[in-house]
Coordinates of C-alpha atoms in Angstrom, one line a residue:
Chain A
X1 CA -67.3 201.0 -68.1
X2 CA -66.1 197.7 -70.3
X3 CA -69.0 195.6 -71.0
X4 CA -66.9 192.5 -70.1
X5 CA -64.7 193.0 -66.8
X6 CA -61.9 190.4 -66.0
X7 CA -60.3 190.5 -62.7
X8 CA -57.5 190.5 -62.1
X9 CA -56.0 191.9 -64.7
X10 CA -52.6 190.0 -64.0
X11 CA -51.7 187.9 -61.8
X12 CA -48.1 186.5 -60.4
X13 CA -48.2 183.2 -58.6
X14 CA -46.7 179.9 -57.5
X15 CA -47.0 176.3 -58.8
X16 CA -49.6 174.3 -57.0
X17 CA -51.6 177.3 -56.2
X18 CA -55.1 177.7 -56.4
X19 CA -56.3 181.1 -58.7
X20 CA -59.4 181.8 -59.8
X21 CA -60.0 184.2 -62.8
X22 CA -63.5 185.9 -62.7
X23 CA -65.6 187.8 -65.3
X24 CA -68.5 189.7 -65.7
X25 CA -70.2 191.2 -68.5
X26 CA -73.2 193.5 -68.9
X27 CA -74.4 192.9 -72.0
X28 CA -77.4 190.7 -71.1
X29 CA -75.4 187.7 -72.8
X30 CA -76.1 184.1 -72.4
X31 CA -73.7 183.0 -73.5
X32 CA -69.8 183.2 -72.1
X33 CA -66.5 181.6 -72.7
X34 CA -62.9 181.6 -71.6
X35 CA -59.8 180.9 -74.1
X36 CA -56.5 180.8 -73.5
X37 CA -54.0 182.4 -75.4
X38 CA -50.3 181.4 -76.2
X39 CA -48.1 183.0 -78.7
X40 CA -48.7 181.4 -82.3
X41 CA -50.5 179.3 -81.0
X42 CA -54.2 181.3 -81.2
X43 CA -56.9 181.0 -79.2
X44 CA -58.2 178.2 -77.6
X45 CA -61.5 177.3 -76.1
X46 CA -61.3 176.2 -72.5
X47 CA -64.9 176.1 -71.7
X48 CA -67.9 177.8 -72.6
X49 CA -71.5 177.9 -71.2
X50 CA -74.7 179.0 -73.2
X51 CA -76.5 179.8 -69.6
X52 CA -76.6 179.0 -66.6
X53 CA -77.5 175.7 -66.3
X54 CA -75.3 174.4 -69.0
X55 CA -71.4 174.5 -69.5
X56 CA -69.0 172.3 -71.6
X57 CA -65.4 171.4 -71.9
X58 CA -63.5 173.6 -74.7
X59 CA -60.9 171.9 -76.7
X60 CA -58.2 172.4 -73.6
X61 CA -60.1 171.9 -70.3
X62 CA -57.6 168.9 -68.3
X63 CA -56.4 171.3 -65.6
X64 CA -59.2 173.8 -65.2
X65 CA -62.8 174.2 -64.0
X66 CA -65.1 176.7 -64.1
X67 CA -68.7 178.2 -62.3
X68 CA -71.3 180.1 -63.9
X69 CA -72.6 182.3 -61.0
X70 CA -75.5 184.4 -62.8
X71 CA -76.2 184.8 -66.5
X72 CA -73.3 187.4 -65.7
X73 CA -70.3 186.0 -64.3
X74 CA -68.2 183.1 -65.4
X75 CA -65.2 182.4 -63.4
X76 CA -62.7 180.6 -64.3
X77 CA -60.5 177.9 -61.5
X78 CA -56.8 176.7 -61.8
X79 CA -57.2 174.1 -58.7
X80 CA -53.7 173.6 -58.8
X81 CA -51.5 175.8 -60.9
X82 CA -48.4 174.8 -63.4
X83 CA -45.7 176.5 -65.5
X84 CA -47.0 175.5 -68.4
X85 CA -50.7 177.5 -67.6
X86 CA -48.6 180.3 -67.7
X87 CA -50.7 182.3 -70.8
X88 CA -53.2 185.4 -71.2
X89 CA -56.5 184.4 -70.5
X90 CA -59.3 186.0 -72.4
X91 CA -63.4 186.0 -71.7
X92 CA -65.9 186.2 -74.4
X93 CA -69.7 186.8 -74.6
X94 CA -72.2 186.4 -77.2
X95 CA -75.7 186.7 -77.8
X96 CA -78.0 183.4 -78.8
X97 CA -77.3 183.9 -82.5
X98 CA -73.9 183.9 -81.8
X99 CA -73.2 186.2 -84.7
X100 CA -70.1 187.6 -82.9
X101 CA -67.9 187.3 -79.8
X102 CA -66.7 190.4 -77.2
X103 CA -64.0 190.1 -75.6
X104 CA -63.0 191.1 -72.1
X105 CA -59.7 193.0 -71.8
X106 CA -57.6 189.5 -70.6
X107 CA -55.8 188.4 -67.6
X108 CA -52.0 187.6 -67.9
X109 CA -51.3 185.0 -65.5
X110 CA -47.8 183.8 -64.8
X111 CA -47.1 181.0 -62.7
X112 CA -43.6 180.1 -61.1
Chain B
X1 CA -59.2 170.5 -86.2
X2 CA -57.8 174.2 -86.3
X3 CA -57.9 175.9 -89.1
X4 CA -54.8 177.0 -91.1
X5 CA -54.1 180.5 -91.5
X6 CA -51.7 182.0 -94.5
X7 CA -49.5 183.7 -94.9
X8 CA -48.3 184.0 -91.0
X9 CA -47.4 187.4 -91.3
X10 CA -47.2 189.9 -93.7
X11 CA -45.7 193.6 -94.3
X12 CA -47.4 196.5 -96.2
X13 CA -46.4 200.0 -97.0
X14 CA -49.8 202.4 -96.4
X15 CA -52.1 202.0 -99.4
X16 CA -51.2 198.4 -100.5
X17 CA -53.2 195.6 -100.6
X18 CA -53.6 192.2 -98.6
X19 CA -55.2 188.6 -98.3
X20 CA -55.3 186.4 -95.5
X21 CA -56.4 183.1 -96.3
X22 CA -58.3 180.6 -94.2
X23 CA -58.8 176.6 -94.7
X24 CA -60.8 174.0 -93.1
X25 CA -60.0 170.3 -93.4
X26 CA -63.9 170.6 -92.3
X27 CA -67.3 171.4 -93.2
X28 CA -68.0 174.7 -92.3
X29 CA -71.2 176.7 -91.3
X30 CA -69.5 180.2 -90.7
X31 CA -66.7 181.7 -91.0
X32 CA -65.5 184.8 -88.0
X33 CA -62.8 187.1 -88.8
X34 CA -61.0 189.2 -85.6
X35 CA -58.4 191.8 -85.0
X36 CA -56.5 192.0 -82.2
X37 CA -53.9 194.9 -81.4
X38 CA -50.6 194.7 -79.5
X39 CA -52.0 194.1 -75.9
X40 CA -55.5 194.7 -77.0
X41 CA -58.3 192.3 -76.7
X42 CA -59.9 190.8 -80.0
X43 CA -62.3 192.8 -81.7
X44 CA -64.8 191.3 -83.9
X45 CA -64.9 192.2 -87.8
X46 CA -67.3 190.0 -89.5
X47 CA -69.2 187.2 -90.3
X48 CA -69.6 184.9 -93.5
X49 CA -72.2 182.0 -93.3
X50 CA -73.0 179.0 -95.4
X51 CA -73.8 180.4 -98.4
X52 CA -70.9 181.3 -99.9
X53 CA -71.4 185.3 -99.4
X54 CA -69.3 188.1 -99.9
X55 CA -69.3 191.1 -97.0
X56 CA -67.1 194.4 -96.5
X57 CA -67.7 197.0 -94.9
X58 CA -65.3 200.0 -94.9
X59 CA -62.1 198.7 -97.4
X60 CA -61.9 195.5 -95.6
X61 CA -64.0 192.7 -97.1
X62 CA -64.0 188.9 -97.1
X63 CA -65.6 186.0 -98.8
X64 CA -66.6 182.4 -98.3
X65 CA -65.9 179.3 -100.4
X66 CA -67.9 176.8 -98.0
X67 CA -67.2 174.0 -100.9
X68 CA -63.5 174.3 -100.7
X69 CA -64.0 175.6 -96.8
X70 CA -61.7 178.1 -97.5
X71 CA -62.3 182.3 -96.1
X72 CA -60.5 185.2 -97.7
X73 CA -60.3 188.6 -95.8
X74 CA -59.2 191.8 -98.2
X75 CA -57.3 194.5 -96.8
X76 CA -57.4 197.1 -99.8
X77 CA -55.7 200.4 -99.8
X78 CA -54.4 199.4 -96.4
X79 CA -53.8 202.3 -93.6
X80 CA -51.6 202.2 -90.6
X81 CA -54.6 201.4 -88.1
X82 CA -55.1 198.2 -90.1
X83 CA -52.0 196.8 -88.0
X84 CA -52.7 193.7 -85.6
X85 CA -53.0 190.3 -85.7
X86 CA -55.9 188.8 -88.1
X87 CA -57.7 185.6 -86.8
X88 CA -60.2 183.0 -88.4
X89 CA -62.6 181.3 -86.2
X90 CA -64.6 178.6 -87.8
X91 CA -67.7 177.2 -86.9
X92 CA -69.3 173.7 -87.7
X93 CA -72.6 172.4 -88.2
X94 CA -72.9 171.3 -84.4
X95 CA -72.8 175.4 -83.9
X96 CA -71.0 178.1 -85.2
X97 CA -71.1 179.5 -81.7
X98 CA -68.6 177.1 -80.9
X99 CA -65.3 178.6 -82.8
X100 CA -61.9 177.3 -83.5
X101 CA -59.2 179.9 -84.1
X102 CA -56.6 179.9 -86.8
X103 CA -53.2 180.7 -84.9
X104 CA -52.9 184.6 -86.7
X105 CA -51.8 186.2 -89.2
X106 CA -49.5 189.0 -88.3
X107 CA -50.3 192.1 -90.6
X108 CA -48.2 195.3 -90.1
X109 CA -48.8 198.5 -92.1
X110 CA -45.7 200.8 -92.4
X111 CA -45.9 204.6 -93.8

């Protein structure tokens, strides 16, 4: 089994929708994250948390939200979807020294 | 500020060699270089902190200039499963947990 699951893996909807992209890890993490990814454009942070208790905006977060569940699962909330959030969605994990990241295996979410 | 990543894209024959560069218009405390294949998630390579240290493992190395905040990653003798997308994620004093991605550089490794 992956140590960091998204769900779903994609994921067709409309505009104005409401999708929620979950993940959960078993790597004993604290600390998650969920980028988006657009073509040449990178990765960018959305939001990350370093437990439970304590999450914070990434670099792109107008338009999303997110809950931290458990120390494993981070989901991630479109309340109301656009076009333009039309991208592949990755989660990440690290440990407290944050000497690397481990990504889950994405979502691609389109929206219509 | 996201750092800048050159060239964009490259093409080898197998057993050439590359370099990927990576500047920072800011102070750095680490420097993360990733892989990612076609429709594969990222995969973590390594990890260069203040310091200015050298690391490789395998025929893939990098280095870090943290006065000119710049990274280097070394693709020597390159192979065909060297092929993917290369990324840069910096991190700054306030964390190097935190990490801002370069946009990619595109390597591809023909026979």
């Amino acid at each position: 089994d992956a140590d960091v699951t998204q769900t779903p893996r994609n994921r067709i909807t409309k505009t104005g929708k409401r999708i929620m992209l979950e993940c959960s890890q078993t790597k004993g993490h604290d600390r998650m994250y969920w980028y988006r990814q657009d073509p040449g454009l990178g990765l960018r942070l959305i939001y990350y948390s370093f437990d439970v208790k304590d999450i914070n905006k990434g670099e792109i977060s107008d338009g999303y939200s997110v809950s931290r569940q458990a120390q494993a699962k981070f989901s991630l909330s479109l309340e109301s979807a656009i076009p333009n959030q039309t991208a592949l969605y990755f989660c990440a994990t690290s440990d407290v020294q944050g000497m690397s990241q481990h990504f889950g295996d994405g979502t691609r979410l389109s929206i219509l | 500020q996201q750092p800048v990543q050159s060239p964009q894209a490259v093409i080898l024959r197998e057993g050439e060699d590359a370099v990927i560069n990576c500047s920072s218009s800011k102070a750095l405390y680490s420097v993360h270089w990733y892989r990612q294949k076609h429709g594969e998630a990222p995969v973590f390579l390594m990890i260069l902190l203040k310091g200015g240290e050298q690391k490789g493992h395998d025929k893939i190395s990098a280095s870090f200039n943290e006065k000119k905040q710049q990274s280097s990653l070394y693709l020597t003798a390159s192979q065909l499963s060297y092929s993917g997308t290369y990324f840069c994620g910096t991190g700054d004093q306030g964390g190097s947990e935190k990490l801002v991605f370069g946009k990619g550089t595109k390597l591809t490794v023909n026979p």
